[in-house]
Short mmCIF file of C-alpha atoms in Angstrom, two decimals:
data_model
loop_
_atom_site.label_atom_id
_atom_site.label_comp_id
_atom_site.label_asym_id
_atom_site.label_seq_id
_atom_site.Cartn_x
_atom_site.Cartn_y
_atom_site.Cartn_z
CA MET A 128 11.17 -2.91 -91.36
CA PRO A 129 9.47 -5.74 -88.27
CA ASN A 130 11.09 -3.73 -86.32
CA GLU A 131 10.40 -0.18 -86.94
CA LEU A 132 7.12 1.50 -85.75
CA THR A 133 4.69 2.75 -87.14
CA LYS A 134 2.33 6.16 -87.17
CA GLN A 135 -2.00 5.29 -85.99
CA ASN A 136 -4.13 8.27 -86.78
CA THR A 137 -6.69 6.84 -84.36
CA GLY A 138 -6.38 7.10 -80.36
CA THR A 139 -5.03 4.38 -77.87
CA LEU A 140 -7.87 2.26 -75.83
CA ALA A 141 -5.62 3.04 -72.90
CA ALA A 142 -6.25 7.11 -73.81
CA ALA A 143 -10.64 5.82 -74.33
CA ILE A 144 -10.71 4.48 -71.42
CA SER A 145 -8.48 7.21 -69.15
CA GLU A 146 -11.64 10.00 -71.28
CA HIS A 147 -14.97 7.30 -70.54
CA GLU A 148 -16.93 6.62 -67.38
CA LEU A 149 -15.61 2.64 -67.50
CA GLY A 150 -11.44 4.02 -66.77
CA GLU A 151 -12.93 4.72 -63.65
CA MET A 152 -13.62 0.53 -63.23
CA LEU A 153 -10.18 -0.04 -65.23
CA LYS A 154 -8.31 2.40 -62.83
CA PRO A 155 -6.80 -0.33 -60.46
CA LEU A 156 -5.55 -2.28 -63.87
CA ILE A 157 -3.22 0.46 -65.05
CA ARG A 158 -0.40 1.46 -64.65
CA GLU A 159 2.03 3.55 -65.19
CA ILE A 160 5.79 2.94 -66.83
CA PHE A 161 8.51 5.33 -65.57
CA LEU A 162 11.02 5.86 -69.04
CA PHE A 163 13.13 9.49 -67.91
CA ASP A 164 13.70 12.47 -66.66
CA SER A 165 13.30 15.29 -68.41
CA TYR A 166 11.69 19.02 -67.75
CA VAL A 167 9.25 21.44 -69.47
CA ALA A 168 11.30 23.42 -72.29
CA GLY A 169 9.22 26.65 -73.88
CA THR A 170 7.87 27.71 -70.22
CA THR A 171 9.44 31.90 -71.53
CA GLU A 172 6.97 31.75 -74.87
CA LEU A 173 3.17 30.81 -72.72
CA ALA A 174 1.10 33.29 -73.33
CA ASP A 175 -0.20 32.49 -69.98
CA GLN A 176 2.48 32.81 -67.29
CA GLU A 177 -0.07 32.14 -64.55
CA VAL A 178 -0.82 28.27 -65.32
CA LEU A 179 3.07 28.06 -64.31
CA LYS A 180 2.50 29.28 -60.35
CA GLU A 181 -0.17 27.10 -60.40
CA ILE A 182 1.92 23.68 -61.10
CA ARG A 183 2.53 21.72 -57.54
CA VAL A 184 5.09 18.08 -57.67
CA GLY A 185 2.99 15.66 -57.74
CA ASP A 186 0.87 17.11 -60.54
CA LYS A 187 -0.12 15.46 -63.71
CA LEU A 188 0.90 16.01 -66.89
CA LYS A 189 -0.96 15.49 -70.54
CA LEU A 190 1.34 14.95 -73.78
CA GLN A 191 0.20 15.19 -76.96
CA ARG A 192 2.01 15.34 -79.97
CA GLU A 193 2.65 18.87 -82.24
CA ASP A 194 2.60 19.17 -86.01
CA SER A 195 5.66 21.45 -86.49
CA LYS A 196 7.31 22.92 -89.28
CA PHE A 197 10.40 23.71 -86.07
CA ASP A 198 10.39 19.99 -84.75
CA SER A 199 8.86 16.83 -86.43
CA ASN A 200 9.04 15.49 -83.66
CA ALA A 201 7.72 18.51 -80.87
CA ILE A 202 4.95 16.95 -78.15
CA LEU A 203 2.85 19.71 -76.15
CA LEU A 204 2.39 19.32 -72.63
CA PHE A 205 -0.22 20.19 -70.60
CA THR A 206 -2.03 20.31 -67.41
CA GLU A 207 -4.80 18.06 -66.77
CA ASP A 208 -7.33 21.17 -67.35
CA GLY A 209 -5.82 21.56 -70.18
CA LYS A 210 -3.80 24.44 -70.50
CA ARG A 211 -0.43 24.70 -72.78
CA VAL A 212 2.83 23.95 -70.08
CA GLY A 213 5.41 24.18 -73.02
CA TYR A 214 6.35 20.82 -74.43
CA VAL A 215 9.27 17.82 -74.27
CA PRO A 216 12.70 18.85 -74.76
CA GLU A 217 13.79 18.33 -78.75
CA LYS A 218 16.32 16.66 -76.78
CA ASP A 219 14.70 14.65 -75.84
CA ASN A 220 11.41 13.90 -77.58
CA VAL A 221 12.25 11.27 -80.82
CA VAL A 222 11.38 8.33 -79.04
CA PHE A 223 8.41 9.65 -77.01
CA ALA A 224 7.43 11.28 -80.17
CA ARG A 225 8.09 7.77 -81.93
CA LEU A 226 5.75 5.72 -78.84
CA MET A 227 2.89 8.16 -79.68
CA ASP A 228 2.61 8.10 -83.00
CA ALA A 229 2.78 3.90 -82.60
CA GLY A 230 -0.36 4.66 -80.94
CA LYS A 231 1.05 4.66 -77.20
CA LEU A 232 -0.48 6.74 -74.37
CA LEU A 233 2.63 8.16 -72.74
CA THR A 234 1.56 10.49 -69.39
CA ALA A 235 4.19 13.47 -67.54
CA ARG A 236 4.42 13.82 -63.72
CA VAL A 237 6.54 17.22 -62.13
CA ALA A 238 8.93 16.27 -60.16
CA LYS A 239 9.81 19.46 -59.00
CA THR A 240 9.98 23.76 -59.73
CA GLU A 241 11.60 25.93 -58.37
CA MET A 242 12.18 29.94 -59.98
CA LYS A 243 15.36 30.28 -61.65
CA GLY A 244 15.82 34.68 -61.12
CA SER A 245 12.94 34.98 -63.29
CA PHE A 246 12.28 31.82 -65.45
CA HIS A 247 10.15 28.84 -64.31
CA ARG A 248 12.62 25.42 -63.89
CA ILE A 249 9.69 22.57 -63.85
CA ALA A 250 11.47 18.81 -63.99
CA ILE A 251 9.43 15.93 -65.55
CA GLY A 252 9.10 11.90 -65.21
CA ILE A 253 8.09 10.99 -68.32
CA TYR A 254 5.76 7.71 -67.86
CA LEU A 255 4.56 4.92 -70.28
CA VAL A 256 0.54 3.96 -69.21
CA ASP A 257 0.43 0.44 -69.93
CA PHE A 258 -2.77 -2.19 -68.52
#
């Protein structure tokens, strides 16, 4: 179908460049396009709860697709230094999973953090990285 996104197994040019020393030179050309407000799901299931105390407003989070038997559209969220934070909620992840499967690079930024009893609520904005 011409209107359907197809899954690609190769990385994106934007992802490859951002992880390469050339990425620093191209940073002025890269822009983040806001897509959606959401939150981090699955924080209560984390083995390392300490990572949640380190997260601050404005922090950037990496998104990575996960092959899950529970959710075929699962997207993991990681800190910049690779610590697992949680997931994009299942109710929000279908479109983002399709974009990522089509080779698009997505990122998230922490918009708000708050404690609700013993529960960490982390609001995020999801962005498409483009240049």
